[in-house]
PDB file of C-alpha atoms in Angstrom:
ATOM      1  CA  UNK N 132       0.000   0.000   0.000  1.00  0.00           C
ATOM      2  CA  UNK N 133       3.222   2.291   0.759  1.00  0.00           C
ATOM      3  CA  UNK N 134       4.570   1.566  -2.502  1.00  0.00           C
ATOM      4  CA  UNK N 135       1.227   2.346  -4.115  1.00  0.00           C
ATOM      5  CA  UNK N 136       0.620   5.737  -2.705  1.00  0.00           C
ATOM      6  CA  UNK N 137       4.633   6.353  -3.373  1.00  0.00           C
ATOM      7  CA  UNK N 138       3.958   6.169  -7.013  1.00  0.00           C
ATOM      8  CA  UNK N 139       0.589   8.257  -6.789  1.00  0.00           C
ATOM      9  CA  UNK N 140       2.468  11.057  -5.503  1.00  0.00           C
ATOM     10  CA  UNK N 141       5.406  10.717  -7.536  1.00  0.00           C
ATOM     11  CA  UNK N 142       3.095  10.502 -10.746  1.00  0.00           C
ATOM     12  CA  UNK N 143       0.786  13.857  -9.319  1.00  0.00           C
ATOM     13  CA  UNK N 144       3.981  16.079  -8.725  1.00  0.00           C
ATOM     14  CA  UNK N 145       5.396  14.417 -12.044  1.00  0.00           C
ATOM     15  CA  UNK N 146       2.262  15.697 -13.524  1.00  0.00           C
ATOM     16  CA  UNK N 147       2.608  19.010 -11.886  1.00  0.00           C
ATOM     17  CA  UNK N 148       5.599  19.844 -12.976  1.00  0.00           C
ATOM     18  CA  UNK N 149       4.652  19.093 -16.694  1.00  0.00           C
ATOM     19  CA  UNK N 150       1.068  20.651 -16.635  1.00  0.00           C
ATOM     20  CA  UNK N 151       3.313  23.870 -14.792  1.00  0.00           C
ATOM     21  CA  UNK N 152       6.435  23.475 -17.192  1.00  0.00           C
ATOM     22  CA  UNK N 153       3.889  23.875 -20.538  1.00  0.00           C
ATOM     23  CA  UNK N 154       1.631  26.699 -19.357  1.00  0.00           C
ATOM     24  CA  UNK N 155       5.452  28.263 -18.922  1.00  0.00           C
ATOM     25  CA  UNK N 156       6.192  28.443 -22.248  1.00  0.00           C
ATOM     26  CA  UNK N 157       6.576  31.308 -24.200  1.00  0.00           C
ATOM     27  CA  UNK N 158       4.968  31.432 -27.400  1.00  0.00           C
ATOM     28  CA  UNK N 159       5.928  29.152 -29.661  1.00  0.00           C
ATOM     29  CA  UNK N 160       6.813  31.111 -33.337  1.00  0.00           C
ATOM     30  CA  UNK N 161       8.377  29.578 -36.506  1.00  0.00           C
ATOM     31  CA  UNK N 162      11.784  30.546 -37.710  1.00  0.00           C
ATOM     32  CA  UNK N 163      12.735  30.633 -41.184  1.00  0.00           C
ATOM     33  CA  UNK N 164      15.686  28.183 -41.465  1.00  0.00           C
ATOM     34  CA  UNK N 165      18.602  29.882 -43.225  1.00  0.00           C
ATOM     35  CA  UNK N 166      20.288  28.618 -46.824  1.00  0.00           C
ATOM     36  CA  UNK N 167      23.028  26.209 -46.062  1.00  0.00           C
ATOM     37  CA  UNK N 168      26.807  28.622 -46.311  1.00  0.00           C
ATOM     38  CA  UNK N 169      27.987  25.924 -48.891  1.00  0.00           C
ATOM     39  CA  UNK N 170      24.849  26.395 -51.635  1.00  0.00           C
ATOM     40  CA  UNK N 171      26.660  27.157 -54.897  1.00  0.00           C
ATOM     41  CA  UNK N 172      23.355  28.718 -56.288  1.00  0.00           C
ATOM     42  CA  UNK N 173      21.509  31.717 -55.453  1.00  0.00           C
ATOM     43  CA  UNK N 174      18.754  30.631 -52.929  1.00  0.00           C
ATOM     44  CA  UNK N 175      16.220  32.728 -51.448  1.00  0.00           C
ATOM     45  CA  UNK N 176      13.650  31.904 -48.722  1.00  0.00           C
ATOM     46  CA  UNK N 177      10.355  33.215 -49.696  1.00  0.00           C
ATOM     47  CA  UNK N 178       6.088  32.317 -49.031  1.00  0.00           C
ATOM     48  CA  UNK N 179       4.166  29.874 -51.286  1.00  0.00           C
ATOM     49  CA  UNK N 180       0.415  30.403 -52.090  1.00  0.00           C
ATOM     50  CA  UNK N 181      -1.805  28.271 -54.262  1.00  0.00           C
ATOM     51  CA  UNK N 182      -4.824  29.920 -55.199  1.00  0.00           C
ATOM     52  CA  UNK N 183      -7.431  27.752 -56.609  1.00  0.00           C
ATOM     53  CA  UNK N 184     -10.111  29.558 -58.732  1.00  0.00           C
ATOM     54  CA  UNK N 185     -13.314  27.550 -59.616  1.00  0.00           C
ATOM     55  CA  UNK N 186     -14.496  28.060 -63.202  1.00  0.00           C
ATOM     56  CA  UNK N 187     -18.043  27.582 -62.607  1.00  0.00           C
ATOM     57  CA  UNK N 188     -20.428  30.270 -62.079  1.00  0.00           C
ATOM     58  CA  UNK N 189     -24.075  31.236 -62.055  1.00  0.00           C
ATOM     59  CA  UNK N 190     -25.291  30.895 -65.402  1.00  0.00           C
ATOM     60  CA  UNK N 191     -22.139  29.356 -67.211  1.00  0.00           C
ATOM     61  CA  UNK N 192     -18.403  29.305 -66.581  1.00  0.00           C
ATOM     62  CA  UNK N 193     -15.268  31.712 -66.550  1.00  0.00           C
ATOM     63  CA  UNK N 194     -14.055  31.046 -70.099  1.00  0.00           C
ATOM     64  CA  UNK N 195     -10.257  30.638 -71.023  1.00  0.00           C
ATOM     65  CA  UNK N 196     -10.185  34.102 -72.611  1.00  0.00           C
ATOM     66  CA  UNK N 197     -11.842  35.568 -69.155  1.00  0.00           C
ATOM     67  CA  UNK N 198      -9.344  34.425 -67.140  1.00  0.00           C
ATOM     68  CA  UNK N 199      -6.351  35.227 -69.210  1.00  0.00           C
ATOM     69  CA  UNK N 200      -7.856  38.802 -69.099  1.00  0.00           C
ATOM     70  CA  UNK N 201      -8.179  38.770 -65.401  1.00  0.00           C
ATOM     71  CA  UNK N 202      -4.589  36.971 -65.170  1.00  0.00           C
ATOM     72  CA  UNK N 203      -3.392  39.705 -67.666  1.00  0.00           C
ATOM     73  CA  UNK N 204      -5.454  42.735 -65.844  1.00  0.00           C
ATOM     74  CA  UNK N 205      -5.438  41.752 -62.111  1.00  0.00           C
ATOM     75  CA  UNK N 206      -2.622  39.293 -61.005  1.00  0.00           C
ATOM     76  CA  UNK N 207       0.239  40.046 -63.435  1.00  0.00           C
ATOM     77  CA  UNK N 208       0.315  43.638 -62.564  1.00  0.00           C
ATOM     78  CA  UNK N 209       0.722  42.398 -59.139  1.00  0.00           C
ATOM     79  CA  UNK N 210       3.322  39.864 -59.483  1.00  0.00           C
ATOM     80  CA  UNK N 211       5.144  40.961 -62.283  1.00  0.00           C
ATOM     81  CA  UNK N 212       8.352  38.902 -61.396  1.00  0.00           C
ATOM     82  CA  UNK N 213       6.352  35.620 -62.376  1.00  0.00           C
ATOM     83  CA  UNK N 214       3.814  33.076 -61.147  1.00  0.00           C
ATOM     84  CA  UNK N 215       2.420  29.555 -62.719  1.00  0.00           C
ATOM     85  CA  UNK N 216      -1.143  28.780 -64.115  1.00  0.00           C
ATOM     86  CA  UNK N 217      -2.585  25.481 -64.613  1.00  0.00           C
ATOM     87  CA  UNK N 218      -5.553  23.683 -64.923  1.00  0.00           C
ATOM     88  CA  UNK N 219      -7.334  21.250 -62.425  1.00  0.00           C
ATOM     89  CA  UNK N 220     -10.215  19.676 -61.578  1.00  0.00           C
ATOM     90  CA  UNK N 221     -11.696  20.572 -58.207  1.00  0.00           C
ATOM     91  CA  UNK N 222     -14.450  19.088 -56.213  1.00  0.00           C
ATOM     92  CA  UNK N 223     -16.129  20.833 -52.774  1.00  0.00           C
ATOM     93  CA  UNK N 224     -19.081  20.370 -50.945  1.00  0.00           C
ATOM     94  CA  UNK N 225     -21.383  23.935 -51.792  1.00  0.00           C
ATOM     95  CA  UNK N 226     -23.212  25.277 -48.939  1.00  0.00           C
ATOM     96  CA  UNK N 227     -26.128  23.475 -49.882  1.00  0.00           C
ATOM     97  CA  UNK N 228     -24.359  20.060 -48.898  1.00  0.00           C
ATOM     98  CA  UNK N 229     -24.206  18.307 -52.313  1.00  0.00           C
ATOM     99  CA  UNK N 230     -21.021  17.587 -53.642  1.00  0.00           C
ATOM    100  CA  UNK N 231     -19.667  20.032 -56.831  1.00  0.00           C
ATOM    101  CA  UNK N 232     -17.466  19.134 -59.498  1.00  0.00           C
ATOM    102  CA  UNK N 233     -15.830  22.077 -61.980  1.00  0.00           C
ATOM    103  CA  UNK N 234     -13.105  23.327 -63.701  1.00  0.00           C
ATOM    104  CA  UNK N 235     -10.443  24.893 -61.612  1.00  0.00           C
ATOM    105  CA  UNK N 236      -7.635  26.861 -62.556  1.00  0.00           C
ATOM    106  CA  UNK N 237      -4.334  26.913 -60.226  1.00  0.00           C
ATOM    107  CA  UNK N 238      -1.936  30.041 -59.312  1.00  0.00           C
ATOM    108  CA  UNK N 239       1.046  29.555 -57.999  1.00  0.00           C
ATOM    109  CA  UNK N 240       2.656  32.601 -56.366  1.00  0.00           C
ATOM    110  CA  UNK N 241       6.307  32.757 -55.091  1.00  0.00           C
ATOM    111  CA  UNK N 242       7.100  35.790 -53.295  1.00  0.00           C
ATOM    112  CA  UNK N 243       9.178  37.682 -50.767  1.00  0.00           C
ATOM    113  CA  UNK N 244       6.965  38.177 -47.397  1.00  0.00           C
ATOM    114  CA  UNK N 245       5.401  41.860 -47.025  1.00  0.00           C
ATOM    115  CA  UNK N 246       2.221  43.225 -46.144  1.00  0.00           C
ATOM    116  CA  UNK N 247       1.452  44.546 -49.989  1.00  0.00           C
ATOM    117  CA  UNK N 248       2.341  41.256 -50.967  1.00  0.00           C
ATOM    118  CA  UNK N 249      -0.263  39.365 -48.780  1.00  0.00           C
ATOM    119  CA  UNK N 250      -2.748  42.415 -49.004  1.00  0.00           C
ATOM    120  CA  UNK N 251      -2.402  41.861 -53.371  1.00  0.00           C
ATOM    121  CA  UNK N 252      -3.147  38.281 -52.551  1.00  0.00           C
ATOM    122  CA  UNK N 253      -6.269  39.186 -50.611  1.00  0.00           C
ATOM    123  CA  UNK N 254      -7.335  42.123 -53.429  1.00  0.00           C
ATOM    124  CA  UNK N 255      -6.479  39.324 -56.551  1.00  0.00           C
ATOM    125  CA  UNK N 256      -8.999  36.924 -54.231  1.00  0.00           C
ATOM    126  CA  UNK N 257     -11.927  39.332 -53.120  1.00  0.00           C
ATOM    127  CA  UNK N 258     -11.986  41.194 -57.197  1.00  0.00           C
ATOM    128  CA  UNK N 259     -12.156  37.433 -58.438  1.00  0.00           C
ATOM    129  CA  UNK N 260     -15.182  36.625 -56.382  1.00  0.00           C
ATOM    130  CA  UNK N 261     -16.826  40.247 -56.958  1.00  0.00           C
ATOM    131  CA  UNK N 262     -16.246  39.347 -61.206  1.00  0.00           C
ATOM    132  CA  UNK N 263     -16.962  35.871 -61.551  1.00  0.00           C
ATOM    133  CA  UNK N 264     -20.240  36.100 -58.677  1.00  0.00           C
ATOM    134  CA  UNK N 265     -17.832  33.157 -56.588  1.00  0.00           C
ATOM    135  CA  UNK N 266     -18.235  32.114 -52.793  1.00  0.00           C
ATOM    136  CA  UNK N 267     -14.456  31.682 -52.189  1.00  0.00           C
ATOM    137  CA  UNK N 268     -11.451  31.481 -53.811  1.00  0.00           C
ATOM    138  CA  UNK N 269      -8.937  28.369 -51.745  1.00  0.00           C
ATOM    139  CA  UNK N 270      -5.780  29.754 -50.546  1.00  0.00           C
ATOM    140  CA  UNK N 271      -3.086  27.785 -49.222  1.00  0.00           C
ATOM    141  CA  UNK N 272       0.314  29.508 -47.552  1.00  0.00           C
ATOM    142  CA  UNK N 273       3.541  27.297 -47.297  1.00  0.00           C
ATOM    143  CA  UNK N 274       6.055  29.089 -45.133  1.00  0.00           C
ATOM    144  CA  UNK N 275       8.543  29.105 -46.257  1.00  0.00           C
ATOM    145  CA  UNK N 276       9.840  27.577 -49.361  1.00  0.00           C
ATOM    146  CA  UNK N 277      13.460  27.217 -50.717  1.00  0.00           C
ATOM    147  CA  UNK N 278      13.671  28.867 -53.849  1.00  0.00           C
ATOM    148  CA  UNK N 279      16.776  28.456 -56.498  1.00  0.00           C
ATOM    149  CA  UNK N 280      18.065  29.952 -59.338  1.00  0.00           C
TER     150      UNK N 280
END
């Protein structure tokens, strides 16, 4: 019975000192790991998005020509140092629970981190939903990515 009430108080201040050493700790934040000194190209450590743009709308789709024209109009002017278009095929749930299938176009945007970066990201998103009459546009942020030259 000793023994047993020995390892009920060694397992309560055990659990203590954990529960006390976690609430303890400063907040955790995420460090950008640097480019290794012995990289013989030029490397850069920048953010990632994916955008993905659904094609279907109310009454038809966003045609090829459209979105070059927004791509052209909207995002290049944006990001003129570059970015990558494809096409996909997305699915979602809508809002009405039934399962949606449509074209999707993918951006791919590779940029240094700043708040006019990230606030063109939000503006290329929101004047894509105002044109196209579209819910959402996905975003996904990796951060950060290892870029070469």
């Amino acid at each position: 019975m000793l023994a047993l009430r020995k390892s009920f108080s060694a397992l309560f201040i055990t659990s203590l000192l954990f529960t006390g050493s976690v609430a303890a700790l400063p907040e955790a934040r995420a460090q950008l790991p640097e480019a290794p000194a012995d990289s013989l190209s030029r490397t850069n450590l920048l953010l990632q998005d994916e955008l993905y743009f659904g094609r279907s709308r109310p009454g038809g789709i966003v045609s090829e020509e459209q979105f070059q024209r927004f791509l052209r109009n909207v995002v290049t002017p944006r990001f003129p140092d570059g970015l990558t278009v494809f096409d996909a095929s997305g699915q979602f749930r809508g809002s009405n629970g039934t399962i949606v299938r449509e074209p999707t176009k993918v951006l791919i945007l590779i940029y240094p981190n700043s708040p006019a970066k990230r606030r063109a990201i939000e503006e290329i998103i929101s004047l894509y939903k105002t044109q196209f009459q579209q819910e959402s546009v996905l975003r996904v942020t990796s951060v950060p990515v290892r870029v070469g030259f």
